[in-house]
Tab-separated table of C-alpha atoms in Angstrom:
chain	number	residue	atom	x	y	z
K	9	MET	CA	-0.110	0.064	0.287
K	10	PRO	CA	1.349	3.558	-0.806
K	11	GLY	CA	2.021	5.626	2.374
K	12	TRP	CA	-0.034	9.141	2.621
K	13	PRO	CA	2.576	12.283	2.927
K	14	HIS	CA	1.708	13.497	6.139
K	15	ASP	CA	1.874	17.266	5.632
K	16	ALA	CA	-2.419	18.529	6.305
K	17	SER	CA	-4.836	17.372	9.049
K	18	GLY	CA	-8.423	18.042	10.056
K	19	LEU	CA	-9.973	18.372	13.647
K	20	GLY	CA	-13.115	17.008	13.242
K	21	GLY	CA	-15.860	18.285	16.279
K	22	LEU	CA	-13.382	20.098	18.150
K	23	ARG	CA	-14.401	20.672	21.888
K	24	GLY	CA	-12.337	20.089	24.759
K	25	ALA	CA	-10.080	17.641	24.204
K	26	GLY	CA	-9.758	19.173	20.614
K	27	ALA	CA	-8.127	22.447	22.227
K	28	GLY	CA	-6.936	20.733	25.102
K	29	PHE	CA	-5.267	17.280	23.822
K	30	HIS	CA	-5.062	16.874	19.939
K	31	ALA	CA	-3.778	20.525	18.980
K	32	PRO	CA	-0.683	21.109	20.556
K	33	LEU	CA	0.020	17.674	20.386
K	34	LEU	CA	-0.181	17.232	16.242
K	35	GLN	CA	1.482	20.647	16.203
K	36	ALA	CA	4.258	19.484	18.678
K	37	ALA	CA	4.290	16.379	15.996
K	38	GLY	CA	5.712	18.444	12.971
K	39	LEU	CA	2.184	18.128	11.734
K	40	THR	CA	-0.249	20.755	9.900
K	41	ILE	CA	-3.545	21.655	10.834
K	42	THR	CA	-5.241	23.178	8.036
K	43	ALA	CA	-9.247	22.661	8.887
K	44	ILE	CA	-11.247	22.829	11.476
K	45	ALA	CA	-14.938	21.461	12.183
K	46	THR	CA	-16.700	23.410	14.963
K	47	ASN	CA	-19.910	25.592	14.975
K	48	SER	CA	-19.576	27.277	18.920
K	49	GLY	CA	-19.449	30.253	18.783
K	50	GLU	CA	-16.721	30.277	22.066
K	51	ARG	CA	-14.794	26.898	20.168
K	52	VAL	CA	-14.413	28.883	16.301
K	53	ALA	CA	-12.742	32.545	18.662
K	54	GLN	CA	-10.548	29.319	20.650
K	55	ALA	CA	-9.648	27.332	17.124
K	56	SER	CA	-8.415	30.717	15.128
K	57	ALA	CA	-7.018	32.236	18.327
K	58	ASP	CA	-4.714	28.604	18.834
K	59	VAL	CA	-4.575	27.541	15.054
K	60	PRO	CA	-4.959	30.500	13.253
K	61	GLU	CA	-3.711	29.071	10.023
K	62	ALA	CA	-6.423	26.465	9.681
K	63	ARG	CA	-9.561	26.805	7.994
K	64	ILE	CA	-12.064	27.206	9.869
K	65	VAL	CA	-15.334	25.158	9.237
K	66	PRO	CA	-18.902	24.275	10.190
K	67	ASP	CA	-18.930	20.159	10.468
K	68	LEU	CA	-17.737	17.009	9.656
K	69	ASP	CA	-19.162	17.238	6.319
K	70	ALA	CA	-17.243	20.507	5.408
K	71	LEU	CA	-14.320	18.825	6.970
K	72	LEU	CA	-14.831	15.942	4.360
K	73	ASP	CA	-15.174	18.767	1.747
K	74	HIS	CA	-11.610	19.921	2.529
K	75	ALA	CA	-10.151	16.855	1.759
K	76	ALA	CA	-11.509	16.731	-1.301
K	77	THR	CA	-10.494	19.643	-2.688
K	78	ASP	CA	-7.299	20.653	-1.495
K	79	GLY	CA	-6.750	17.736	0.234
K	80	LEU	CA	-6.584	16.419	3.738
K	81	ASP	CA	-4.353	13.201	5.072
K	82	LEU	CA	-5.539	12.653	8.443
K	83	VAL	CA	-8.745	13.797	9.905
K	84	VAL	CA	-8.563	13.508	14.293
K	85	LEU	CA	-12.137	13.002	15.719
K	86	ALA	CA	-12.468	14.894	19.135
K	87	SER	CA	-16.142	14.566	19.169
K	88	PRO	CA	-18.705	12.819	21.782
K	89	SER	CA	-18.313	9.402	22.063
K	90	GLY	CA	-21.759	8.455	20.767
K	91	VAL	CA	-21.642	10.253	17.305
K	92	HIS	CA	-17.917	7.841	16.969
K	93	VAL	CA	-18.978	5.584	14.464
K	94	GLU	CA	-20.901	7.543	12.313
K	95	GLN	CA	-18.691	10.222	12.427
K	96	ALA	CA	-15.513	7.414	11.823
K	97	ARG	CA	-17.145	5.990	9.273
K	98	GLN	CA	-18.087	8.872	6.915
K	99	VAL	CA	-14.075	9.473	7.636
K	100	VAL	CA	-12.772	5.852	6.173
K	101	GLU	CA	-15.552	6.469	3.195
K	102	ALA	CA	-13.938	9.401	2.214
K	103	GLY	CA	-10.385	7.612	2.375
K	104	VAL	CA	-8.728	9.487	4.552
K	105	ALA	CA	-6.862	8.117	7.451
K	106	CYS	CA	-8.830	8.769	10.815
K	107	VAL	CA	-7.737	8.963	14.568
K	108	VAL	CA	-10.859	8.239	16.591
K	109	ASP	CA	-10.543	9.985	20.224
K	110	LYS	CA	-11.104	6.682	22.757
K	111	PRO	CA	-13.532	5.322	23.509
K	112	LEU	CA	-14.122	3.665	19.421
K	113	ALA	CA	-17.440	3.209	20.243
K	114	CYS	CA	-20.030	2.676	22.769
K	115	ASP	CA	-19.751	-0.916	23.028
K	116	ALA	CA	-17.590	-3.874	21.130
K	117	VAL	CA	-19.531	-4.797	18.922
K	118	SER	CA	-20.312	-1.495	16.881
K	119	ALA	CA	-15.787	-1.081	17.183
K	120	LEU	CA	-15.612	-3.902	15.984
K	121	GLU	CA	-18.310	-3.275	12.543
K	122	LEU	CA	-15.618	-0.225	12.158
K	123	VAL	CA	-12.437	-1.668	12.782
K	124	ASP	CA	-13.514	-4.450	9.721
K	125	PHE	CA	-15.020	-1.566	7.842
K	126	ALA	CA	-11.694	0.163	7.682
K	127	ALA	CA	-10.153	-2.652	6.667
K	128	ALA	CA	-12.226	-3.845	3.849
K	129	GLU	CA	-11.891	-0.078	2.307
K	130	GLY	CA	-8.512	-0.252	2.762
K	131	VAL	CA	-7.864	2.930	5.425
K	132	PRO	CA	-6.270	3.560	7.927
K	133	LEU	CA	-7.592	3.455	11.594
K	134	THR	CA	-6.191	4.299	15.272
K	135	VAL	CA	-7.782	4.900	18.963
K	136	PHE	CA	-6.409	8.321	20.706
K	137	GLN	CA	-4.750	6.350	23.923
K	138	ASN	CA	-2.983	9.058	24.785
K	139	ARG	CA	-2.262	7.457	28.346
K	140	ARG	CA	-0.014	5.109	26.750
K	141	TYR	CA	2.830	7.677	26.579
K	142	ASP	CA	2.191	9.240	30.196
K	143	PRO	CA	5.502	9.492	32.439
K	144	GLN	CA	3.537	7.896	34.990
K	145	PHE	CA	2.579	4.721	32.837
K	146	ARG	CA	6.132	4.261	31.215
K	147	THR	CA	7.514	4.285	34.520
K	148	LEU	CA	5.660	1.728	35.768
K	149	GLN	CA	6.225	-0.455	32.631
K	150	GLU	CA	9.940	-0.436	33.714
K	151	VAL	CA	9.383	-0.678	37.395
K	152	LEU	CA	7.627	-4.323	36.403
K	153	ARG	CA	10.190	-5.038	33.159
K	154	SER	CA	13.510	-4.783	36.207
K	155	GLY	CA	12.259	-7.551	37.813
K	156	THR	CA	12.647	-5.389	41.653
K	157	LEU	CA	9.153	-6.407	42.388
K	158	GLY	CA	9.729	-10.380	42.074
K	159	GLU	CA	6.867	-12.874	41.426
K	160	LEU	CA	3.899	-10.051	40.330
K	161	ARG	CA	0.476	-10.794	42.304
K	162	GLN	CA	-1.683	-7.949	42.097
K	163	THR	CA	-1.951	-4.679	40.246
K	164	GLU	CA	-4.650	-2.060	41.304
K	165	LEU	CA	-5.694	1.177	39.514
K	166	ARG	CA	-7.166	4.153	40.625
K	167	TRP	CA	-8.499	7.363	38.577
K	168	GLU	CA	-10.291	8.952	41.410
K	169	ARG	CA	-11.392	13.167	42.406
K	170	TRP	CA	-13.613	15.043	44.239
K	171	ARG	CA	-16.306	16.600	42.444
K	172	PRO	CA	-19.693	16.525	44.189
K	173	VAL	CA	-21.291	18.961	41.542
K	174	PRO	CA	-20.637	17.328	38.319
K	175	LYS	CA	-19.300	19.211	35.742
K	176	ASP	CA	-22.094	21.131	33.315
K	177	ARG	CA	-20.827	19.017	29.675
K	178	TRP	CA	-22.229	16.004	27.576
K	179	ARG	CA	-20.640	13.601	29.339
K	180	GLU	CA	-22.497	13.888	33.144
K	181	GLN	CA	-25.899	14.646	30.801
K	182	VAL	CA	-25.551	11.519	28.358
K	183	PRO	CA	-26.511	7.853	29.578
K	184	PRO	CA	-24.151	4.959	28.381
K	185	GLU	CA	-25.829	4.288	25.384
K	186	ALA	CA	-24.726	7.428	24.248
K	187	GLY	CA	-20.979	7.899	25.744
K	188	GLY	CA	-21.920	8.834	29.235
K	189	GLY	CA	-19.843	8.123	32.101
K	190	LEU	CA	-16.922	7.187	33.492
K	191	LEU	CA	-16.728	3.576	31.785
K	192	LEU	CA	-16.553	5.002	28.726
K	193	ASP	CA	-14.288	7.878	29.907
K	194	LEU	CA	-11.747	6.867	32.464
K	195	HIS	CA	-11.793	3.156	33.021
K	196	THR	CA	-10.120	3.056	28.904
K	197	HIS	CA	-7.459	4.214	29.802
K	198	LEU	CA	-7.168	2.623	32.928
K	199	ILE	CA	-8.152	-0.952	31.134
K	200	ASP	CA	-5.701	-0.217	28.264
K	201	GLN	CA	-3.118	0.382	30.393
K	202	LEU	CA	-3.974	-3.568	32.219
K	203	VAL	CA	-4.282	-4.825	29.334
K	204	LEU	CA	-0.689	-4.282	28.071
K	205	LEU	CA	1.128	-4.859	31.509
K	206	HIS	CA	-0.409	-8.185	31.762
K	207	GLY	CA	-2.563	-9.216	29.098
K	208	PRO	CA	-6.429	-9.766	27.849
K	209	VAL	CA	-8.987	-9.801	30.283
K	210	GLU	CA	-10.499	-13.487	30.926
K	211	THR	CA	-13.233	-12.561	33.807
K	212	VAL	CA	-14.301	-9.097	35.283
K	213	TYR	CA	-17.002	-8.222	38.346
K	214	ALA	CA	-17.788	-4.637	38.706
K	215	GLU	CA	-19.820	-2.412	41.199
K	216	LEU	CA	-21.022	0.951	38.931
K	217	ALA	CA	-23.153	3.983	40.981
K	218	ALA	CA	-24.414	7.006	39.443
K	219	TRP	CA	-24.940	9.554	42.555
K	220	THR	CA	-24.718	12.925	40.553
K	221	THR	CA	-24.941	12.189	37.176
K	222	ALA	CA	-26.592	10.428	33.812
K	223	ALA	CA	-24.217	6.938	33.953
K	224	GLU	CA	-22.194	5.909	36.367
K	225	ASP	CA	-19.909	8.534	38.679
K	226	ASP	CA	-18.742	5.538	40.686
K	227	THR	CA	-17.181	3.140	39.693
K	228	PHE	CA	-15.036	-0.623	40.759
K	229	LEU	CA	-13.487	-3.376	38.398
K	230	ALA	CA	-11.914	-6.960	39.258
K	231	LEU	CA	-10.394	-8.426	36.412
K	232	ARG	CA	-8.882	-11.902	35.365
K	233	HIS	CA	-6.101	-11.778	32.981
K	234	THR	CA	-5.774	-15.004	30.391
K	235	GLY	CA	-2.656	-15.383	31.550
K	236	GLY	CA	-3.982	-15.308	35.842
K	237	HIS	CA	-2.727	-11.954	37.191
K	238	ARG	CA	-5.277	-10.403	38.908
K	239	SER	CA	-5.922	-6.874	38.794
K	240	GLN	CA	-8.186	-3.760	40.552
K	241	VAL	CA	-9.331	-0.381	38.896
K	242	ARG	CA	-11.535	2.347	39.964
K	243	ALA	CA	-12.912	4.985	38.926
K	244	SER	CA	-14.838	7.977	40.874
K	245	THR	CA	-15.330	11.428	40.402
K	246	VAL	CA	-16.921	11.427	44.352
K	247	SER	CA	-14.578	10.188	46.196
K	248	GLY	CA	-13.540	13.097	48.622
K	249	ALA	CA	-10.388	11.199	49.619
K	250	PRO	CA	-8.719	9.803	46.403
K	251	GLY	CA	-6.875	6.889	46.550
K	252	PRO	CA	-2.803	6.277	45.503
K	253	ARG	CA	-3.106	6.410	41.809
K	254	VAL	CA	-1.383	3.053	41.459
K	255	ARG	CA	-0.118	0.060	43.344
K	256	VAL	CA	1.223	-3.097	42.776
K	257	GLN	CA	2.192	-6.298	44.655
K	258	GLY	CA	4.549	-8.903	44.589
K	259	SER	CA	6.762	-11.303	46.073
K	260	LEU	CA	10.175	-8.914	47.016
K	261	GLY	CA	7.733	-5.471	47.139
K	262	ALA	CA	5.273	-3.183	46.268
K	263	TYR	CA	5.123	-0.264	43.605
K	264	ILE	CA	2.693	2.587	44.890
K	265	LEU	CA	2.242	6.252	43.077
K	266	GLY	CA	0.427	8.506	45.143
K	267	SER	CA	-0.661	10.900	41.962
K	268	ALA	CA	-0.623	11.508	38.509
K	269	GLN	CA	-0.898	14.211	36.212
K	270	GLY	CA	-0.580	17.135	38.963
K	271	GLU	CA	-4.350	15.796	40.606
K	272	GLN	CA	-4.000	15.495	44.519
K	273	THR	CA	-5.026	12.604	46.143
K	274	ALA	CA	-4.939	11.349	49.694
K	275	PHE	CA	-1.571	10.665	49.804
K	276	PRO	CA	1.117	13.186	48.756
K	277	ASP	CA	3.780	11.004	50.790
K	278	ALA	CA	3.756	8.580	47.790
K	279	ASP	CA	4.501	10.578	45.249
K	280	GLY	CA	8.315	10.344	45.165
K	281	PRO	CA	10.977	13.443	45.289
K	282	LEU	CA	11.562	15.897	42.516
K	283	GLY	CA	12.541	13.459	39.610
K	284	GLN	CA	11.116	10.654	41.002
K	285	LEU	CA	7.370	8.658	40.252
K	286	GLY	CA	6.252	6.670	43.405
K	287	TRP	CA	8.361	3.960	45.454
K	288	VAL	CA	8.595	1.039	45.931
K	289	VAL	CA	8.195	-0.218	49.083
K	290	ARG	CA	9.023	-3.712	51.884
K	291	GLY	CA	8.031	-2.817	55.135
K	292	PRO	CA	9.439	-0.090	56.619
K	293	GLU	CA	11.912	0.376	53.993
K	294	ARG	CA	11.058	2.158	50.044
K	295	GLU	CA	13.199	3.567	47.582
K	296	PRO	CA	12.226	6.562	45.184
K	297	VAL	CA	11.808	5.233	41.399
K	298	ALA	CA	13.311	7.588	38.599
K	299	ALA	CA	11.006	8.616	36.039
K	300	VAL	CA	10.919	7.063	32.831
K	301	GLU	CA	10.550	10.313	30.654
K	302	SER	CA	7.651	9.957	28.029
K	303	ASP	CA	6.691	12.433	25.523
K	304	PRO	CA	3.061	12.450	25.080
K	305	ALA	CA	3.179	14.229	21.039
K	306	ASP	CA	5.373	10.960	20.527
K	307	PHE	CA	1.382	9.399	19.846
K	308	TYR	CA	1.098	11.673	16.498
K	309	ARG	CA	5.231	11.078	15.629
K	310	ALA	CA	4.108	7.509	15.431
K	311	VAL	CA	1.266	8.091	13.332
K	312	ALA	CA	3.255	10.513	11.118
K	313	ALA	CA	5.475	7.882	10.813
K	314	ALA	CA	2.795	5.011	9.401
K	315	LEU	CA	1.354	7.485	7.174
K	316	VAL	CA	4.684	7.324	4.628
K	317	SER	CA	5.231	3.540	5.915
K	318	GLN	CA	5.053	1.226	3.416
K	319	ASP	CA	1.517	-0.385	4.779
K	320	PRO	CA	-0.022	2.477	7.478
K	321	MET	CA	-2.320	0.450	8.280
K	322	ALA	CA	-0.248	-2.495	10.429
K	323	GLY	CA	1.990	0.521	11.620
K	324	MET	CA	-0.479	2.782	13.499
K	325	PRO	CA	0.658	3.554	17.023
K	326	VAL	CA	-2.790	1.717	18.835
K	327	ASP	CA	-4.194	-1.512	16.941
K	328	PRO	CA	-7.596	-0.562	16.493
K	329	SER	CA	-8.596	-3.766	17.884
K	330	ASP	CA	-6.935	-3.902	21.297
K	331	ALA	CA	-10.159	-0.958	21.442
K	332	VAL	CA	-12.821	-3.807	20.540
K	333	HIS	CA	-11.192	-5.959	24.099
K	334	VAL	CA	-11.391	-2.766	25.965
K	335	LEU	CA	-14.441	-2.500	25.437
K	336	ALA	CA	-15.609	-6.049	25.749
K	337	VAL	CA	-14.461	-5.307	29.530
K	338	ILE	CA	-16.243	-2.715	30.031
K	339	ASP	CA	-19.479	-3.913	28.277
K	340	ALA	CA	-18.819	-7.710	30.663
K	341	ALA	CA	-18.639	-4.772	33.456
K	342	ARG	CA	-21.918	-3.674	33.066
K	343	ALA	CA	-22.968	-7.229	32.448
K	344	SER	CA	-21.693	-8.228	35.911
K	345	ASP	CA	-22.817	-5.284	37.690
K	346	ARG	CA	-26.201	-5.615	36.584
K	347	GLY	CA	-26.404	-9.359	37.952
K	348	ARG	CA	-23.858	-8.570	41.083
K	349	ARG	CA	-21.960	-11.714	39.231
K	350	VAL	CA	-18.115	-12.578	37.812
K	351	VAL	CA	-19.227	-12.383	33.873
K	352	ASP	CA	-16.949	-13.970	31.091
K	353	VAL	CA	-15.365	-11.160	28.741
K	354	ILE	CA	-16.185	-12.129	25.074
K	355	THR	CA	-14.454	-9.998	22.573
K	356	PRO	CA	-16.235	-9.752	19.313
K	357	GLY	CA	-14.739	-11.235	16.022
K	358	GLU	CA	-12.298	-13.830	18.652
K	359	ALA	CA	-12.390	-17.270	18.151
K	360	PRO	CA	-13.619	-19.200	21.836
K	361	ASP	CA	-11.389	-20.801	23.528
């Protein structure tokens, strides 16, 4: 397959994610944003200020018209989760490579249908799982690779906040089937990280609650990976005392990290000194862990490299099939909460064991 040039890209559905994450990362990676689709007066003004060289168009149709007439090598969708599949299909039908902000879809079956469609059309598709590039996650990967903890026994990831009055955003106002709630927000990152660390998930037990929002805002998942490792993952916006972001137990000690991305927890002593990220703890003894540097713009550098490679689809930094499995875990978590039981994870498109 011939490579795509990588000198022009467009942002579709510019909202908080587009303004806060994608535009600066695209620019840092050396990609030129030539068009932005948004129809909000406030966001139009912000987009014009942030990317003055870009053409501002009202919607995705206009963005794809721009692609057809002036050329566009990549479209990044930063729109509400409930329209990701519909909009991504439009982009694929136009023959333009596509980055979809997480989640790829609101359920695993819809995600697989989109992945299969892009593959059949021969159009590169990937998912913006940017938390793979966080220094905190890269540091955790290095700790586990080093063998410092010995035989791994359990991994706990948390993303908890104290937000008793929810933000006034679509995510807090719509039901799960439209993309609302923490499972399709924070858990898409946390589960993705756990799968990278320990392999696919085999079973899940979940407890979900919606205290202040239309969909779940307080969640707990217990995962069993196919290799036997056990993981626990918690996300909440109603936690008055947010717990440590990471705790991994091993036969030779534990690794703990208090906070990440500048979000404070009730465990500031677990962060480590400057230049460190967390501690290896053995009872009363603890050793600081050196931070592994990582640049979040590397995601888009990898996208750019893939587009000029001999096989752009295979070269994308996140295989969209990974997102299908993560969504299968989320689907199983919803079934677990409804049935109050452990549920097998069935990833569509994969042959049963």
